[in-house]
mmCIF file of C-alpha atoms and ligand atoms in Angstrom:
data_model
loop_
_atom_site.group_PDB
_atom_site.id
_atom_site.type_symbol
_atom_site.label_atom_id
_atom_site.label_comp_id
_atom_site.label_asym_id
_atom_site.label_seq_id
_atom_site.Cartn_x
_atom_site.Cartn_y
_atom_site.Cartn_z
ATOM 1 C CA UNK A 128 106.819 103.688 79.575
ATOM 2 C CA UNK A 129 104.111 105.105 81.772
ATOM 3 C CA UNK A 130 101.579 103.133 83.666
ATOM 4 C CA UNK A 131 98.078 104.400 84.272
ATOM 5 C CA UNK A 132 97.029 104.184 87.910
ATOM 6 C CA UNK A 133 93.404 103.599 88.836
ATOM 7 C CA UNK A 134 92.348 103.712 92.423
ATOM 8 C CA UNK A 135 89.333 104.167 94.632
ATOM 9 C CA UNK A 136 89.488 106.156 97.879
ATOM 10 C CA UNK A 137 86.908 105.175 100.488
ATOM 11 C CA UNK A 138 86.375 106.850 103.832
ATOM 12 C CA UNK A 139 83.863 108.795 105.891
ATOM 13 C CA UNK A 140 83.260 112.504 105.235
ATOM 14 C CA UNK A 141 86.308 114.452 106.395
ATOM 15 C CA UNK A 142 88.714 111.516 106.043
ATOM 16 C CA UNK A 143 90.806 113.534 103.604
ATOM 17 C CA UNK A 144 89.846 111.748 100.379
ATOM 18 C CA UNK A 145 89.595 114.982 98.405
ATOM 19 C CA UNK A 146 92.920 116.327 99.691
ATOM 20 C CA UNK A 147 94.762 113.139 98.892
ATOM 21 C CA UNK A 148 93.059 112.813 95.518
ATOM 22 C CA UNK A 149 94.250 116.312 94.580
ATOM 23 C CA UNK A 150 97.794 115.405 95.621
ATOM 24 C CA UNK A 151 97.770 112.161 93.626
ATOM 25 C CA UNK A 152 96.326 113.991 90.636
ATOM 26 C CA UNK A 153 99.239 116.436 90.745
ATOM 27 C CA UNK A 154 101.915 113.822 91.499
ATOM 28 C CA UNK A 155 100.899 111.331 88.825
ATOM 29 C CA UNK A 156 98.907 113.357 86.296
ATOM 30 C CA UNK A 157 95.737 111.441 87.105
ATOM 31 C CA UNK A 158 92.159 112.545 86.700
ATOM 32 C CA UNK A 159 90.416 113.246 90.005
ATOM 33 C CA UNK A 160 86.800 112.136 89.806
ATOM 34 C CA UNK A 161 84.781 113.271 92.795
ATOM 35 C CA UNK A 162 81.112 112.316 92.652
ATOM 36 C CA UNK A 163 80.350 115.104 95.142
ATOM 37 C CA UNK A 164 82.124 117.703 92.966
ATOM 38 C CA UNK A 165 80.198 116.521 89.907
ATOM 39 C CA UNK A 166 76.933 116.938 91.828
ATOM 40 C CA UNK A 167 77.937 120.372 93.125
ATOM 41 C CA UNK A 168 78.742 121.459 89.551
ATOM 42 C CA UNK A 169 75.244 120.395 88.501
ATOM 43 C CA UNK A 170 73.722 122.286 91.438
ATOM 44 C CA UNK A 171 75.560 125.445 90.334
ATOM 45 C CA UNK A 172 74.290 125.072 86.763
ATOM 46 C CA UNK A 173 70.995 127.018 86.504
ATOM 47 C CA UNK A 174 70.062 125.005 83.383
ATOM 48 C CA UNK A 175 70.299 121.626 85.071
ATOM 49 C CA UNK A 176 66.705 120.522 85.745
ATOM 50 C CA UNK A 177 67.823 118.271 88.605
ATOM 51 C CA UNK A 178 69.964 120.869 90.342
ATOM 52 C CA UNK A 179 67.490 121.738 93.097
ATOM 53 C CA UNK A 180 66.620 118.105 93.829
ATOM 54 C CA UNK A 181 70.310 117.294 94.071
ATOM 55 C CA UNK A 182 70.892 120.207 96.445
ATOM 56 C CA UNK A 183 68.149 118.976 98.781
ATOM 57 C CA UNK A 184 69.679 115.485 98.823
ATOM 58 C CA UNK A 185 73.235 116.711 99.421
ATOM 59 C CA UNK A 186 72.114 119.060 102.203
ATOM 60 C CA UNK A 187 70.289 116.184 103.917
ATOM 61 C CA UNK A 188 73.397 113.976 103.951
ATOM 62 C CA UNK A 189 71.636 111.144 102.093
ATOM 63 C CA UNK A 190 72.945 109.494 98.939
ATOM 64 C CA UNK A 191 71.797 110.535 95.490
ATOM 65 C CA UNK A 192 69.912 107.589 93.907
ATOM 66 C CA UNK A 193 72.225 104.953 92.446
ATOM 67 C CA UNK A 194 70.827 105.207 88.911
ATOM 68 C CA UNK A 195 71.637 108.938 88.680
ATOM 69 C CA UNK A 196 75.068 108.524 90.242
ATOM 70 C CA UNK A 197 76.079 105.507 88.175
ATOM 71 C CA UNK A 198 75.084 107.194 84.913
ATOM 72 C CA UNK A 199 76.999 110.341 85.815
ATOM 73 C CA UNK A 200 80.174 108.389 86.644
ATOM 74 C CA UNK A 201 79.836 106.157 83.578
ATOM 75 C CA UNK A 202 79.730 109.283 81.383
ATOM 76 C CA UNK A 203 82.732 110.764 83.159
ATOM 77 C CA UNK A 204 84.792 107.582 82.832
ATOM 78 C CA UNK A 205 84.164 107.551 79.088
ATOM 79 C CA UNK A 206 85.889 110.888 78.616
ATOM 80 C CA UNK A 207 89.267 110.638 76.911
ATOM 81 C CA UNK A 208 91.321 112.111 79.769
ATOM 82 C CA UNK A 209 90.527 109.090 81.971
ATOM 83 C CA UNK A 210 92.981 107.041 79.868
ATOM 84 C CA UNK A 211 95.697 108.811 81.903
ATOM 85 C CA UNK A 212 94.448 106.958 84.982
ATOM 86 C CA UNK A 213 92.069 108.153 87.669
ATOM 87 C CA UNK A 214 91.261 108.444 91.331
ATOM 88 C CA UNK A 215 87.653 107.785 92.234
ATOM 89 C CA UNK A 216 86.856 109.890 95.312
ATOM 90 C CA UNK A 217 83.459 109.134 96.832
ATOM 91 C CA UNK A 218 82.403 106.526 94.298
ATOM 92 C CA UNK A 219 81.281 103.797 94.763
ATOM 93 C CA UNK A 220 79.280 104.424 97.924
ATOM 94 C CA UNK A 221 76.904 101.456 97.768
ATOM 95 C CA UNK A 222 77.045 97.827 96.726
ATOM 96 C CA UNK A 223 74.935 98.598 93.630
ATOM 97 C CA UNK A 224 77.463 101.268 92.619
ATOM 98 C CA UNK A 225 80.407 98.908 93.210
ATOM 99 C CA UNK A 226 78.788 96.254 91.031
ATOM 100 C CA UNK A 227 77.993 98.790 88.319
ATOM 101 C CA UNK A 228 81.587 100.041 88.396
ATOM 102 C CA UNK A 229 82.892 96.489 88.018
ATOM 103 C CA UNK A 230 80.698 96.036 84.951
ATOM 104 C CA UNK A 231 81.944 99.337 83.435
ATOM 105 C CA UNK A 232 85.583 98.415 84.024
ATOM 106 C CA UNK A 233 85.144 94.888 82.707
ATOM 107 C CA UNK A 234 83.541 96.236 79.537
ATOM 108 C CA UNK A 235 86.621 98.379 78.854
ATOM 109 C CA UNK A 236 89.093 95.756 80.107
ATOM 110 C CA UNK A 237 90.364 98.058 82.853
ATOM 111 C CA UNK A 238 91.684 96.811 86.190
ATOM 112 C CA UNK A 239 91.821 98.764 89.415
ATOM 113 C CA UNK A 240 95.198 98.992 91.135
ATOM 114 C CA UNK A 241 93.857 99.424 94.653
ATOM 115 C CA UNK A 242 90.853 100.255 96.771
ATOM 116 C CA UNK A 243 92.101 102.310 99.687
ATOM 117 C CA UNK A 244 90.142 102.750 102.897
ATOM 118 C CA UNK A 245 91.087 105.811 104.944
ATOM 119 C CA UNK A 246 90.308 105.056 108.584
ATOM 120 C CA UNK A 247 89.635 107.977 110.931
ATOM 121 C CA UNK A 248 88.187 108.622 114.401
ATOM 122 C CA UNK A 249 84.581 109.759 114.146
ATOM 123 C CA UNK A 250 84.996 112.329 116.916
ATOM 124 C CA UNK A 251 87.679 114.168 114.922
ATOM 125 C CA UNK A 252 85.585 114.389 111.793
ATOM 126 C CA UNK A 253 83.333 117.248 112.835
ATOM 127 C CA UNK A 254 86.391 119.338 113.748
ATOM 128 C CA UNK A 255 88.023 118.551 110.436
ATOM 129 C CA UNK A 256 84.923 119.217 108.407
ATOM 130 C CA UNK A 257 83.735 122.379 110.091
ATOM 131 C CA UNK A 258 86.984 124.205 109.197
ATOM 132 C CA UNK A 259 86.964 123.290 105.510
ATOM 133 C CA UNK A 260 86.759 125.693 102.613
ATOM 134 C CA UNK A 261 87.750 125.586 98.956
ATOM 135 C CA UNK A 262 88.635 127.998 96.218
ATOM 136 C CA UNK A 263 85.525 128.393 94.071
ATOM 137 C CA UNK A 264 87.722 128.887 90.987
ATOM 138 C CA UNK A 265 90.286 126.052 91.101
ATOM 139 C CA UNK A 266 88.757 123.884 93.837
ATOM 140 C CA UNK A 267 91.905 123.772 95.974
ATOM 141 C CA UNK A 268 90.990 122.647 99.489
ATOM 142 C CA UNK A 269 91.920 124.583 102.652
ATOM 143 C CA UNK A 270 91.257 124.313 106.373
ATOM 144 C CA UNK A 271 91.017 127.058 109.013
ATOM 145 C CA UNK A 272 93.387 125.215 111.374
ATOM 146 C CA UNK A 273 95.319 122.631 109.387
ATOM 147 C CA UNK A 274 95.889 124.371 106.055
ATOM 148 C CA UNK A 275 94.815 128.020 105.970
ATOM 149 C CA UNK A 276 95.356 130.095 102.820
ATOM 150 C CA UNK A 277 98.379 132.381 103.176
ATOM 151 C CA UNK A 278 96.120 135.378 102.620
ATOM 152 C CA UNK A 279 92.540 135.095 103.909
ATOM 153 C CA UNK A 280 91.166 136.561 100.662
ATOM 154 C CA UNK A 281 93.408 135.000 98.010
ATOM 155 C CA UNK A 282 93.823 131.448 96.715
ATOM 156 C CA UNK A 283 97.458 130.321 97.085
ATOM 157 C CA UNK A 284 97.231 128.280 93.892
ATOM 158 C CA UNK A 285 95.293 130.288 91.300
ATOM 159 C CA UNK A 286 95.341 133.747 92.904
ATOM 160 C CA UNK A 287 91.527 134.170 92.748
ATOM 161 C CA UNK A 288 90.338 136.932 95.104
ATOM 162 C CA UNK A 289 87.427 136.454 97.514
ATOM 163 C CA UNK A 290 86.341 133.203 95.897
ATOM 164 C CA UNK A 291 86.539 130.950 98.951
ATOM 165 C CA UNK A 292 83.419 128.873 99.544
ATOM 166 C CA UNK A 293 82.154 126.621 102.326
ATOM 167 C CA UNK A 294 79.891 123.678 101.585
ATOM 168 C CA UNK A 295 76.309 123.918 102.829
ATOM 169 C CA UNK A 296 76.491 120.279 104.033
ATOM 170 C CA UNK A 297 79.608 120.891 106.149
ATOM 171 C CA UNK A 298 77.627 121.616 109.321
ATOM 172 C CA UNK A 299 77.329 119.425 112.417
ATOM 173 C CA UNK A 300 73.807 118.152 111.665
ATOM 174 C CA UNK A 301 74.528 117.240 108.033
ATOM 175 C CA UNK A 302 77.855 115.675 109.006
ATOM 176 C CA UNK A 303 76.105 113.383 111.486
ATOM 177 C CA UNK A 304 73.646 112.346 108.754
ATOM 178 C CA UNK A 305 76.510 111.819 106.271
ATOM 179 C CA UNK A 306 78.331 109.618 108.795
ATOM 180 C CA UNK A 307 75.203 107.538 109.345
ATOM 181 C CA UNK A 308 74.841 107.141 105.592
ATOM 182 C CA UNK A 309 78.493 106.100 105.377
ATOM 183 C CA UNK A 310 78.130 103.367 107.981
ATOM 184 C CA UNK A 311 74.776 102.104 106.690
ATOM 185 C CA UNK A 312 75.316 102.206 102.958
ATOM 186 C CA UNK A 313 79.004 102.563 102.149
ATOM 187 C CA UNK A 314 80.855 100.336 104.631
ATOM 188 C CA UNK A 315 79.168 97.203 103.174
ATOM 189 C CA UNK A 316 81.366 97.707 100.091
ATOM 190 C CA UNK A 317 84.496 97.102 102.195
ATOM 191 C CA UNK A 318 83.978 93.313 102.489
ATOM 192 C CA UNK A 319 83.030 93.355 98.792
ATOM 193 C CA UNK A 320 86.503 94.607 97.849
ATOM 194 C CA UNK A 321 88.226 92.653 100.606
ATOM 195 C CA UNK A 322 86.762 89.501 99.116
ATOM 196 C CA UNK A 323 88.435 90.400 95.831
ATOM 197 C CA UNK A 324 91.779 90.895 97.622
ATOM 198 C CA UNK A 325 91.889 94.564 96.620
ATOM 199 C CA UNK A 326 91.271 96.421 99.868
ATOM 200 C CA UNK A 327 94.135 98.311 101.532
ATOM 201 C CA UNK A 328 93.709 100.258 104.764
ATOM 202 C CA UNK A 329 95.614 103.228 106.020
ATOM 203 C CA UNK A 330 95.544 105.534 109.008
ATOM 204 C CA UNK A 331 93.719 108.655 107.864
ATOM 205 C CA UNK A 332 94.563 110.362 111.179
ATOM 206 C CA UNK A 333 98.239 110.600 110.227
ATOM 207 C CA UNK A 334 99.566 113.860 108.759
ATOM 208 C CA UNK A 335 98.687 114.707 105.139
ATOM 209 C CA UNK A 336 102.264 113.900 104.048
ATOM 210 C CA UNK A 337 102.256 110.586 105.881
ATOM 211 C CA UNK A 338 98.958 109.605 104.305
ATOM 212 C CA UNK A 339 100.281 110.502 100.846
ATOM 213 C CA UNK A 340 103.398 108.423 101.539
ATOM 214 C CA UNK A 341 101.240 105.489 102.672
ATOM 215 C CA UNK A 342 99.234 105.678 99.438
ATOM 216 C CA UNK A 343 102.419 105.853 97.384
ATOM 217 C CA UNK A 344 103.714 102.751 99.185
ATOM 218 C CA UNK A 345 100.478 100.919 98.386
ATOM 219 C CA UNK A 346 100.774 101.914 94.742
ATOM 220 C CA UNK A 347 104.389 100.786 94.535
ATOM 221 C CA UNK A 348 103.305 97.549 96.270
ATOM 222 C CA UNK A 349 104.299 94.093 95.108
ATOM 223 C CA UNK A 350 104.937 94.339 91.362
ATOM 224 C CA UNK A 351 102.988 91.176 90.606
ATOM 225 C CA UNK A 352 99.905 92.247 92.588
ATOM 226 C CA UNK A 353 96.764 90.888 90.867
ATOM 227 C CA UNK A 354 95.171 94.276 90.265
ATOM 228 C CA UNK A 355 98.081 95.764 88.281
ATOM 229 C CA UNK A 356 97.363 96.981 84.753
ATOM 230 C CA UNK A 357 99.791 96.067 82.014
ATOM 231 C CA UNK A 358 102.217 98.908 81.163
ATOM 232 C CA UNK A 359 100.856 101.418 78.693
ATOM 233 C CA UNK A 360 103.009 102.088 75.616
HETATM 234 P P1 LIG B 451 81.347 114.357 99.073
HETATM 235 O O1 LIG B 451 81.737 115.584 98.304
HETATM 236 O O2 LIG B 451 82.074 113.138 98.611
HETATM 237 O O3 LIG B 451 81.415 114.554 100.565
HETATM 238 O O4 LIG B 451 79.803 114.103 98.730
HETATM 239 C C1 LIG B 451 78.821 115.050 99.058
HETATM 240 C C2 LIG B 451 77.442 114.470 98.878
HETATM 241 O O5 LIG B 451 77.239 114.122 97.499
HETATM 242 C C3 LIG B 451 77.156 113.207 99.645
HETATM 243 O O6 LIG B 451 76.793 113.474 101.005
HETATM 244 C C4 LIG B 451 75.982 112.637 98.830
HETATM 245 O O7 LIG B 451 74.778 113.363 99.083
HETATM 246 C C5 LIG B 451 76.408 112.954 97.405
HETATM 247 N N1 LIG B 451 77.239 111.889 96.862
HETATM 248 C C6 LIG B 451 78.584 111.912 96.650
HETATM 249 N N2 LIG B 451 79.015 110.761 96.148
HETATM 250 C C7 LIG B 451 77.932 109.965 96.021
HETATM 251 C C8 LIG B 451 77.725 108.633 95.572
HETATM 252 N N3 LIG B 451 78.735 107.869 95.141
HETATM 253 N N4 LIG B 451 76.460 108.147 95.576
HETATM 254 C C9 LIG B 451 75.434 108.918 95.982
HETATM 255 N N5 LIG B 451 75.551 110.161 96.457
HETATM 256 C C10 LIG B 451 76.785 110.685 96.477
#
């Protein structure tokens, strides 16, 4: 019997949500849903009429309007692969989004297993973020200092050559704006989930392996925890 896992990762930019989500995806066969990645895919699509507006919002460090974001995530969650379980990385980021997500999950009788807050020191975030790059083909994340590609031109995972990309909002000014947005608009969802008894915190400053282990421990958690889904046949 397998059990679908459904979790939310919350944390400021650079907390390591994307890295951990990729690891959990690979460890448990889950779907990694990153709102930021979905927006970046739309920005890259020359036929998307909203692409340029989205780019301006992402570059400013502000949030995309809730209505657009909620619709995009609702469509993604309806895709068949999400039955395997999912990690929501960067959604919800506002109370309105958290409430909309609850309504979506209730409609499909789905329960979340955990909402995990990754706590990090603000002064380390700029350092972490400014070294980030990803493979433009398979989206594997790297870092100049903490996780460089073995060959500066080649993706370790898919072998793509000269496809590394850096995000245009990974600069000091945009990071400061993204942090402000996080504290003003996203941290209010923490008491929302705490009130439901779902919030778990972990030290996002620990090593990548330690953070993964901490998430695994949360997921193993007490077997009768209220958020657990019934086993899937
Ligand atoms: P991320 O890749 O998670 O760092 O997100 C990059 C940017 O995408 C954010 O700074 C926002 O502009 C936008 N974004 C990502 N997730 C959301 C969300 N849940 N609601 C609104 N905007 C978002």
